[in-house]
XYZ file of C-alpha atoms in Angstrom:
635
model
C 51.878 -99.632 -54.959
C 53.410 -103.074 -54.805
C 55.184 -102.439 -58.038
C 56.632 -99.263 -56.663
C 57.762 -101.072 -53.534
C 59.165 -103.854 -55.609
C 61.040 -101.364 -57.654
C 62.440 -99.721 -54.643
C 63.434 -102.956 -53.104
C 66.582 -104.391 -54.430
C 66.283 -108.107 -54.480
C 68.950 -110.043 -52.974
C 70.868 -111.761 -55.704
C 72.086 -115.118 -54.987
C 74.528 -116.126 -57.322
C 74.713 -119.828 -57.822
C 75.714 -121.873 -60.463
C 73.540 -124.515 -62.035
C 69.857 -125.521 -62.106
C 69.065 -125.676 -58.487
C 69.624 -122.059 -58.321
C 67.286 -121.490 -61.212
C 64.535 -123.558 -59.623
C 64.806 -121.777 -56.358
C 64.553 -118.480 -58.082
C 61.402 -119.425 -59.964
C 59.819 -120.705 -56.792
C 60.509 -117.553 -54.915
C 59.095 -115.407 -57.645
C 55.921 -117.406 -57.648
C 55.538 -117.060 -53.933
C 56.117 -113.375 -54.152
C 53.560 -112.983 -56.854
C 51.035 -114.903 -54.831
C 51.791 -112.801 -51.797
C 51.503 -109.685 -53.804
C 48.144 -110.779 -55.135
C 46.939 -111.599 -51.691
C 48.179 -108.301 -50.504
C 46.421 -106.531 -53.374
C 43.194 -108.373 -52.679
C 43.520 -107.505 -49.008
C 44.166 -103.848 -49.791
C 41.160 -103.750 -52.088
C 39.065 -105.231 -49.305
C 40.429 -102.679 -46.885
C 39.802 -99.919 -49.395
C 36.235 -101.036 -49.852
C 35.847 -101.213 -46.087
C 37.231 -97.682 -45.842
C 34.780 -96.402 -48.448
C 31.972 -98.154 -46.601
C 32.995 -96.566 -43.334
C 33.283 -93.203 -45.040
C 29.828 -93.588 -46.481
C 28.460 -94.670 -43.130
C 30.140 -91.683 -41.482
C 28.543 -89.319 -44.017
C 25.185 -90.960 -43.532
C 25.483 -90.756 -39.754
C 26.605 -87.084 -40.030
C 23.654 -86.262 -42.237
C 21.349 -88.106 -39.889
C 22.854 -86.221 -36.937
C 22.449 -82.917 -38.704
C 18.889 -83.747 -39.560
C 18.169 -84.671 -35.987
C 19.905 -81.497 -34.767
C 17.900 -79.382 -37.253
C 14.663 -81.006 -36.171
C 15.547 -80.396 -32.520
C 16.506 -76.804 -33.309
C 13.215 -76.277 -35.129
C 11.361 -77.621 -32.134
C 13.371 -75.345 -29.805
C 12.679 -72.339 -32.077
C 9.012 -73.235 -32.156
C 8.960 -73.509 -28.354
C 10.864 -70.209 -28.036
C 8.487 -68.424 -30.407
C 5.584 -69.854 -28.493
C 7.206 -68.617 -25.264
C 7.671 -65.115 -26.703
C 4.080 -65.046 -27.844
C 2.936 -66.091 -24.408
C 5.143 -63.471 -22.744
C 3.795 -60.808 -25.087
C 0.266 -61.879 -24.313
C 1.066 -61.750 -20.596
C 2.539 -58.272 -20.941
C -0.447 -57.110 -22.994
C -2.823 -58.505 -20.408
C -0.874 -56.813 -17.614
C -1.112 -53.480 -19.472
C -4.815 -53.956 -19.957
C -5.211 -54.823 -16.290
C -3.228 -51.690 -15.322
C -5.359 -49.577 -17.651
C -8.470 -51.002 -16.123
C -7.170 -50.391 -12.628
C -6.114 -46.819 -13.480
C -9.185 -46.042 -15.537
C -11.006 -42.925 -14.390
C -14.561 -42.710 -15.481
C -16.174 -39.425 -16.419
C -18.670 -39.878 -13.646
C -15.899 -39.327 -11.102
C -15.595 -35.720 -12.343
C -19.296 -35.155 -11.861
C -20.284 -33.674 -8.535
C -23.106 -36.037 -7.679
C -25.614 -35.343 -4.966
C -25.004 -36.935 -1.581
C -26.483 -40.365 -0.805
C -28.902 -38.933 1.745
C -30.205 -36.386 -0.738
C -30.295 -39.023 -3.509
C -32.473 -41.465 -1.544
C -34.581 -38.583 -0.299
C -35.320 -36.870 -3.636
C -34.931 -39.601 -6.312
C -38.082 -41.538 -7.259
C -38.202 -45.253 -6.265
C -37.976 -46.463 -9.873
C -34.541 -44.806 -10.112
C -33.176 -45.160 -6.587
C -34.159 -48.891 -6.179
C -33.090 -48.845 -2.570
C -33.479 -52.621 -2.097
C -30.916 -53.255 -4.874
C -28.563 -50.314 -4.683
C -28.071 -50.322 -0.942
C -25.854 -53.393 -1.038
C -24.304 -52.980 -4.477
C -22.020 -49.950 -4.938
C -21.961 -50.413 -8.700
C -25.715 -50.391 -9.062
C -25.837 -47.518 -6.617
C -23.461 -45.451 -8.784
C -25.494 -46.267 -11.908
C -28.673 -45.197 -10.173
C -27.104 -41.945 -9.019
C -25.897 -41.268 -12.599
C -29.408 -41.895 -13.909
C -30.766 -39.422 -11.379
C -28.086 -36.908 -12.377
C -29.027 -37.329 -16.044
C -32.681 -36.816 -15.214
C -31.899 -33.631 -13.296
C -29.677 -32.284 -16.079
C -32.379 -32.872 -18.632
C -34.726 -30.797 -16.486
C -32.127 -28.062 -16.074
C -31.412 -28.048 -19.810
C -35.091 -27.564 -20.484
C -35.198 -24.770 -17.923
C -32.075 -23.235 -19.504
C -33.765 -23.169 -22.916
C -36.760 -21.465 -21.379
C -34.504 -18.880 -19.714
C -32.737 -18.238 -23.009
C -36.007 -17.590 -24.741
C -37.021 -15.229 -21.905
C -33.644 -13.526 -22.157
C -34.114 -12.930 -25.875
C -37.507 -11.416 -25.210
C -36.078 -9.154 -22.497
C -33.182 -8.103 -24.762
C -35.654 -7.126 -27.431
C -37.579 -5.065 -24.881
C -34.307 -3.447 -23.740
C -33.421 -2.539 -27.311
C -36.805 -0.934 -27.760
C -36.376 1.039 -24.535
C -32.833 2.061 -25.557
C -34.137 3.441 -28.787
C -36.762 5.329 -26.830
C -34.194 6.686 -24.374
C -31.791 7.690 -27.153
C -34.565 9.685 -28.733
C -35.389 11.125 -25.300
C -31.849 12.372 -24.554
C -31.903 15.358 -26.970
C -35.220 16.465 -25.510
C -33.850 16.256 -21.955
C -30.784 18.257 -22.986
C -32.958 20.982 -24.396
C -35.080 20.973 -21.216
C -31.962 21.168 -19.010
C -30.594 24.007 -21.103
C -33.863 25.859 -20.788
C -33.929 25.298 -17.003
C -30.488 26.816 -16.337
C -31.899 30.257 -15.405
C -34.344 28.581 -13.009
C -31.499 26.588 -11.396
C -29.474 29.749 -10.901
C -32.443 31.589 -9.440
C -33.292 28.765 -7.000
C -29.622 28.044 -6.169
C -29.976 24.445 -7.379
C -27.057 23.899 -9.813
C -27.990 20.387 -10.997
C -26.191 20.800 -14.301
C -22.998 21.972 -12.648
C -23.133 19.077 -10.170
C -23.588 16.621 -13.031
C -20.498 17.978 -14.764
C -18.554 17.745 -11.518
C -19.472 14.078 -11.116
C -18.455 13.394 -14.707
C -15.089 14.988 -14.017
C -14.752 13.067 -10.739
C -14.584 9.810 -12.692
C -11.034 10.758 -13.732
C -9.819 11.518 -10.206
C -7.294 9.161 -8.577
C -8.839 6.978 -5.822
C -7.740 9.099 -2.796
C -8.992 12.366 -4.331
C -12.194 10.632 -5.427
C -12.806 9.401 -1.869
C -12.198 12.935 -0.579
C -14.548 14.425 -3.186
C -17.360 11.973 -2.426
C -17.084 12.208 1.362
C -16.686 16.004 1.406
C -19.694 16.399 -0.897
C -21.760 14.077 1.310
C -20.682 15.943 4.455
C -21.556 19.295 2.844
C -25.014 18.098 1.857
C -25.737 16.576 5.279
C -23.975 18.810 7.818
C -22.546 21.994 6.285
C -24.409 23.645 3.426
C -21.730 26.345 3.138
C -19.000 23.817 2.250
C -18.079 24.137 -1.398
C -16.372 21.259 -3.225
C -14.894 21.674 -6.698
C -12.496 19.902 -9.035
C -9.730 21.833 -10.768
C -7.214 20.873 -13.391
C -7.049 19.482 -16.899
C -9.384 16.580 -17.600
C -7.641 15.851 -20.915
C -4.306 15.346 -19.171
C -5.978 13.057 -16.648
C -7.485 11.003 -19.460
C -4.106 10.807 -21.203
C -2.607 9.131 -18.120
C -4.778 6.052 -18.648
C -4.694 5.899 -22.465
C -2.504 3.131 -23.959
C 0.165 4.366 -26.376
C -0.958 4.280 -30.006
C 1.040 3.047 -32.992
C 1.321 6.511 -34.410
C 2.803 7.751 -31.213
C 5.284 4.869 -31.274
C 6.261 5.783 -34.826
C 6.744 9.393 -33.828
C 8.841 8.407 -30.836
C 10.950 6.132 -33.047
C 11.522 8.935 -35.534
C 12.394 11.303 -32.717
C 14.859 8.767 -31.356
C 16.478 8.436 -34.777
C 16.751 12.196 -35.090
C 18.343 12.379 -31.677
C 20.821 9.741 -32.680
C 21.671 11.473 -35.922
C 22.024 14.891 -34.361
C 25.120 15.365 -32.299
C 24.036 16.410 -28.829
C 25.775 16.280 -25.539
C 24.512 13.636 -23.155
C 22.837 15.071 -20.038
C 25.004 15.149 -16.969
C 24.276 13.093 -13.870
C 22.895 16.156 -12.083
C 20.409 16.868 -14.878
C 19.313 13.234 -14.903
C 18.731 13.318 -11.132
C 16.709 16.534 -11.456
C 14.530 14.884 -14.085
C 14.059 11.838 -11.872
C 13.142 14.047 -8.916
C 10.573 15.927 -10.976
C 9.091 12.641 -12.134
C 9.085 11.301 -8.578
C 7.274 14.389 -7.232
C 4.833 14.629 -10.125
C 1.263 15.578 -9.174
C -1.948 14.337 -10.713
C -3.401 16.860 -13.214
C -6.653 17.097 -11.238
C -7.033 18.483 -7.725
C -9.921 18.896 -5.281
C -10.644 22.314 -3.779
C -12.674 22.818 -0.610
C -13.971 26.235 0.461
C -14.822 26.198 4.159
C -16.808 29.248 5.252
C -16.752 30.468 8.847
C -19.238 32.579 10.812
C -17.462 35.887 10.158
C -17.626 35.309 6.371
C -13.969 34.313 6.266
C -13.160 31.440 3.926
C -10.485 28.764 4.212
C -9.459 27.609 0.741
C -7.980 24.099 0.750
C -6.487 22.605 -2.418
C -5.717 18.893 -2.207
C -3.198 17.278 -4.550
C -2.189 13.664 -5.160
C 1.451 12.697 -5.769
C 1.125 9.705 -8.058
C 4.541 8.084 -7.567
C 4.661 8.652 -3.800
C 1.016 7.625 -3.238
C 0.378 10.459 -0.758
C -1.848 13.532 -0.657
C -0.815 17.115 0.056
C -2.744 20.298 0.793
C -2.238 24.009 0.280
C -4.195 26.469 2.410
C -5.240 30.095 1.984
C -7.433 32.278 4.188
C -9.531 35.121 2.793
C -11.694 37.510 4.823
C -14.755 39.550 3.991
C -12.873 42.756 4.834
C -9.241 43.413 4.116
C -7.196 43.055 7.281
C -4.333 45.297 8.309
C -1.628 42.773 9.059
C 0.344 43.572 12.236
C 4.058 42.859 12.235
C 3.725 40.205 14.929
C 0.868 38.469 13.083
C 2.918 37.641 9.993
C 2.931 33.853 10.559
C -0.602 33.486 11.887
C -2.304 33.212 8.484
C 0.754 32.032 6.559
C -0.090 29.096 4.230
C 2.966 27.313 5.567
C 1.873 27.338 9.220
C -1.851 28.055 9.415
C -2.679 24.311 9.522
C 0.408 23.127 11.380
C -0.299 20.663 14.215
C -4.044 20.595 13.603
C -3.713 17.259 15.362
C -0.908 17.014 17.981
C 2.475 16.335 16.403
C 1.219 16.567 12.812
C 3.513 19.293 11.450
C 3.303 18.136 7.813
C 7.013 18.233 7.033
C 7.616 14.492 6.698
C 6.025 11.993 4.375
C 3.595 9.616 6.121
C 4.382 6.764 3.695
C 7.384 4.706 4.934
C 8.086 3.466 1.408
C 8.871 7.000 0.204
C 12.208 7.107 2.014
C 13.546 4.286 -0.172
C 12.288 6.131 -3.247
C 13.999 9.333 -2.068
C 17.304 7.513 -1.609
C 17.296 6.481 -5.265
C 16.969 10.052 -6.572
C 18.958 11.854 -3.885
C 16.105 13.554 -1.970
C 17.032 14.026 1.676
C 13.631 15.067 3.013
C 10.266 16.147 1.664
C 10.319 19.337 3.757
C 12.436 21.014 1.044
C 9.531 20.714 -1.394
C 6.455 21.351 0.767
C 6.143 24.997 -0.317
C 5.768 23.848 -3.914
C 3.870 20.589 -3.422
C 1.880 21.288 -0.248
C 2.005 19.696 3.196
C 1.388 15.926 3.566
C -0.456 16.135 6.889
C -1.697 12.862 8.384
C -5.260 14.167 8.522
C -5.065 14.860 4.790
C -4.223 11.185 4.160
C -7.133 10.084 6.331
C -9.557 12.366 4.493
C -8.423 10.601 1.315
C -8.906 7.194 2.920
C -5.154 6.434 3.034
C -3.608 4.658 6.007
C 0.058 3.715 6.288
C 0.613 1.249 9.167
C 4.142 1.323 10.537
C 4.030 -2.065 12.275
C 2.928 -4.084 9.220
C 3.656 -2.180 5.979
C 1.318 -3.055 3.145
C 2.297 -3.650 -0.466
C -0.517 -1.512 -1.796
C -2.497 1.117 0.086
C -6.174 1.274 -0.897
C -8.342 4.351 -0.370
C -10.959 3.535 2.262
C -14.272 5.427 2.323
C -15.006 4.455 5.918
C -11.695 5.912 7.140
C -12.420 9.201 5.382
C -15.978 9.366 6.708
C -14.870 8.710 10.302
C -12.481 11.711 10.277
C -14.385 14.160 8.060
C -16.635 15.867 10.636
C -13.959 16.174 13.347
C -11.407 17.570 10.907
C -13.817 20.133 9.452
C -14.673 21.408 12.932
C -10.989 21.662 13.821
C -10.298 23.576 10.610
C -13.032 26.086 11.377
C -11.817 26.456 14.943
C -8.254 26.999 13.735
C -9.269 29.748 11.287
C -11.444 31.513 13.842
C -8.730 31.399 16.514
C -6.099 32.691 14.095
C -8.341 35.528 12.930
C -9.094 36.413 16.552
C -5.361 36.454 17.319
C -4.785 38.559 14.209
C -7.164 41.244 15.474
C -5.797 41.042 19.016
C -2.192 41.431 17.843
C -3.144 44.619 16.025
C -4.251 46.085 19.384
C -1.340 44.626 21.351
C 1.213 46.248 19.066
C -0.372 49.618 19.920
C -0.125 48.908 23.653
C -3.827 48.106 24.102
C -4.895 44.880 25.768
C -8.400 44.207 24.382
C -10.760 42.832 27.035
C -14.284 41.990 25.970
C -17.311 42.901 28.038
C -17.866 39.223 28.841
C -14.480 39.108 30.610
C -14.465 42.460 32.417
C -15.495 40.838 35.703
C -12.198 38.908 35.797
C -10.190 42.069 36.541
C -10.466 45.068 38.884
C -11.791 48.332 37.509
C -8.446 50.108 37.695
C -5.263 48.592 36.249
C -2.234 50.868 36.322
C 0.399 48.690 34.660
C 0.289 48.840 30.900
C 1.590 46.897 27.934
C 4.233 48.893 26.080
C 5.674 46.307 23.690
C 4.501 43.191 21.868
C 6.849 41.679 19.274
C 7.512 38.299 17.731
C 10.838 36.593 18.365
C 12.591 33.711 16.662
C 12.780 30.256 18.138
C 16.549 30.550 18.504
C 16.209 33.842 20.387
C 13.726 32.272 22.793
C 16.100 29.378 23.440
C 18.878 31.819 24.361
C 16.851 33.674 27.018
C 18.159 32.835 30.475
C 14.766 32.825 32.197
C 13.168 30.340 29.736
C 15.499 27.464 30.582
C 12.785 25.529 32.453
C 10.469 25.506 29.430
C 13.289 24.478 27.079
C 14.405 21.660 29.369
C 10.814 20.399 29.646
C 10.624 20.084 25.832
C 7.771 22.585 25.507
C 9.641 24.905 23.126
C 9.235 23.106 19.800
C 10.105 24.618 16.448
C 6.441 24.496 15.375
C 5.349 26.939 18.085
C 5.132 30.723 17.754
C 7.189 32.903 20.114
C 6.496 36.450 21.330
C 7.902 38.940 23.827
C 5.679 41.244 25.880
C 6.927 44.184 27.976
C 4.722 45.542 30.775
C 5.733 48.674 32.622
C 4.702 50.640 35.671
C 6.991 53.383 36.740
C 10.524 52.064 36.913
C 9.450 48.424 36.995
C 9.607 46.497 33.757
C 8.174 43.014 33.424
C 9.311 40.888 30.460
C 7.030 38.016 29.447
C 8.286 35.402 26.957
C 5.236 33.716 25.446
C 5.082 30.286 23.769
C 1.993 30.090 21.570
C 1.111 26.550 20.529
C -0.434 26.103 17.043
C -3.393 24.449 18.792
C -4.373 27.679 20.596
C -6.844 28.117 22.301
C -7.407 24.462 23.239
C -3.741 24.467 24.326
C -3.010 27.549 26.461
C 0.033 29.817 25.953
C 2.962 29.469 28.332
C 4.454 32.570 30.016
C 7.934 32.954 31.505
C 8.543 36.170 33.465
C 11.514 38.368 34.287
C 11.003 41.499 36.434
C 13.591 44.287 36.249
C 13.077 46.356 39.394
C 15.573 46.619 42.185
C 17.544 43.981 40.360
C 16.511 41.132 38.061
C 13.914 38.774 39.435
C 12.878 35.466 37.881
C 11.218 32.273 39.089
C 14.613 30.978 40.173
C 15.261 33.728 42.719
C 11.780 35.019 43.595
C 8.895 32.811 44.718
C 6.355 35.534 43.940
C 7.467 35.602 40.306
C 6.902 31.841 40.240
C 3.459 32.416 41.761
C 2.673 35.002 39.068
C 3.633 32.459 36.368
C 1.365 29.915 38.068
C -1.552 32.389 38.003
C -1.420 32.656 34.187
C -0.068 29.188 33.268
C -1.769 26.914 35.808
C -4.973 28.820 36.596
C -5.645 29.649 32.955
C -9.119 28.069 33.023
C -10.377 31.053 35.077
C -9.320 33.296 32.157
C -10.790 31.332 29.260
C -14.001 33.318 29.126
C -16.913 32.188 26.973
C -16.385 29.387 24.465
C -14.375 29.070 22.232
C -11.945 30.939 24.548
C -10.372 33.145 21.884
C -9.762 35.834 24.545
C -7.433 33.627 26.607
C -4.178 35.290 25.515
C -5.372 38.855 26.085
C -6.923 37.862 29.436
C -3.585 36.360 30.481
C -1.792 39.582 29.526
C -4.355 41.650 31.423
C -3.939 39.339 34.405
C -0.169 39.953 34.224
C -0.774 43.694 34.402
C -2.975 43.193 37.493
C -0.408 40.859 39.065
C 2.359 43.393 38.496
C 0.230 46.023 40.248
C -0.320 43.696 43.212
C 3.367 42.766 43.329
C 4.532 46.371 43.339
C 1.830 47.794 45.642
C 2.327 45.111 48.294
C 6.107 45.521 48.344
C 7.321 46.890 51.704
C 8.460 50.535 51.732
C 12.040 51.360 52.705
C 11.823 53.861 55.610
C 15.337 55.150 54.882
C 14.118 56.583 51.599
C 12.459 59.948 51.950
C 9.417 60.959 50.008
C 6.175 59.232 49.072
C 5.958 55.564 48.214
C 6.641 54.870 44.536
C 3.720 52.458 44.183
C 0.949 53.367 46.623
C -1.432 50.568 47.509
C -4.658 50.849 45.528
C -5.750 47.208 45.556
C -7.666 45.899 48.550
C -5.930 42.879 50.071
C -7.086 40.817 53.021
C -3.549 39.945 53.889
C -0.329 41.315 52.366
C 1.955 38.353 53.046
C 1.674 34.726 54.035
C 4.220 32.161 55.098
C 7.979 32.353 55.498
C 8.404 33.031 51.773
C 6.118 36.095 52.176
C 3.809 35.135 49.295
C 1.626 37.964 47.983
C -2.170 37.765 47.459
C -2.560 37.327 43.694
C -6.061 35.795 43.530
C -8.771 38.298 42.535
C -12.193 37.691 44.087
C -15.214 38.884 42.133
C -17.559 40.643 42.865
C -16.110 41.643 46.242
C -13.109 43.167 44.482
C -10.355 42.116 46.905
C -7.252 40.006 46.536
C -6.418 36.947 48.611
C -4.026 34.056 48.744
C -4.787 30.766 47.078
């Protein structure tokens, strides 16, 4: 390094001449050499010092790293120890939570109450002096008592099982005996059939009926059971039978089989392969209507016999989708009746049971839910189908135990035996009364059409011996024709001329006087009396609007009808009212004042004895007949 610096340096040349210059040069070189040596020695010392410092720095660095490593190891050890402690803490917390949330099996056991435990458990188990103050010991004692009781019950259960096995063996033996006995009983029953027929005790037939009744729908089954019970207890002449196909009824409750599914699948494939026109919307609606109005295959038939050997045949049906019952009626008599023209609707199946109870005309469905079903298939009203399906009278639903509340509609309507039983007797009596009254009217109409008013011997005292006025015409009229009559306006305005009533026109004559009587016959005759409206054609037209005596004549037959009822059940009421009209016409005409300007005898001479011909400013006539004196007086 010094050599390089010496090379770089250019020594200053001093040119001198002679020896002194030479000596000076040698001395300077020596000094430089010494300085260079000193400098070299100094640099070596510095170099050694530098190496020493470098070594010391490396040693200190290594020592620092070692110390840092040791400190890091300690920190890692402390951190690991901390993690272990935290893990242990977390594990302990989980265990504590598990212990706190632990639910023992004994909590699911319904132990006896403490009072019962200390009362029934023996002292060696209850240990009242220990368990009273320690809930844990108390629970253990109660579990011990529970175990003791369960051991006893298990022993009792094993005993019951052994007894059950013994009883089952006895039952099997008895079953074998009964199975061997059945063929013998069948042979005995078969041999006793002639005896049953001779003694009128058809046990075999009744057994078959009850077997068939198992397949009836609930409403028809309730009707069958209650009608049979009523017949056995109250009416021996009531006949109950089941008609229809039992196989079809069984098929309704059979689940579809695989073979049937395969057949239906093959049929569907054939229909897809064959080119057919799709049914129109009208055809689809017709099919839906038929399905909606489908009846159950089985029906219940009641034969109700009356005193005159006439029979009312009632056939009850059940519409499965509508959940209602319907009935068809037919009346047969012991002798063939000659049907008068005016009696055409009396025994008609469509009207013979109409309004058996007030307002029950059987043309509307009693189930409110049916209207929503009808809307889906386009049915306006059930009245269009009653001739085919039967009438859904309210009393029919009650006989089947069905009740449809309007205030709180129910999701499902269940057939109720108590409801059927509570209405059975009353309904049967009303049915008999209806048939008897209609048959009585049928016979009376046959006489009325020939101009004869039949009056029985029991009712002869209600009328005088001689009645001159006579009935010349008795015909039925339509409801619309009755509404158009001018003298029936009062009845129409009062709402007494319903479309369920029957309407007739009677014509009573005496001489030139003609009395027209428009009659409203309620289906509930004779408990509900007929209503008469009169129009007299004599010396002008006289009605209740222009003649007070005509109004009084209407009052005699409409208001005072109870005097004309006769013996119960008052089947002669209508004919008695007509006979009373004839008597009233005689009184009206005979008490009329004679015009002195007209020559000749009086047209209607007075033959009835009257205490007083007129009374009051309206000159009311004496229409009340007094028996047995035989005179007429005012009311």
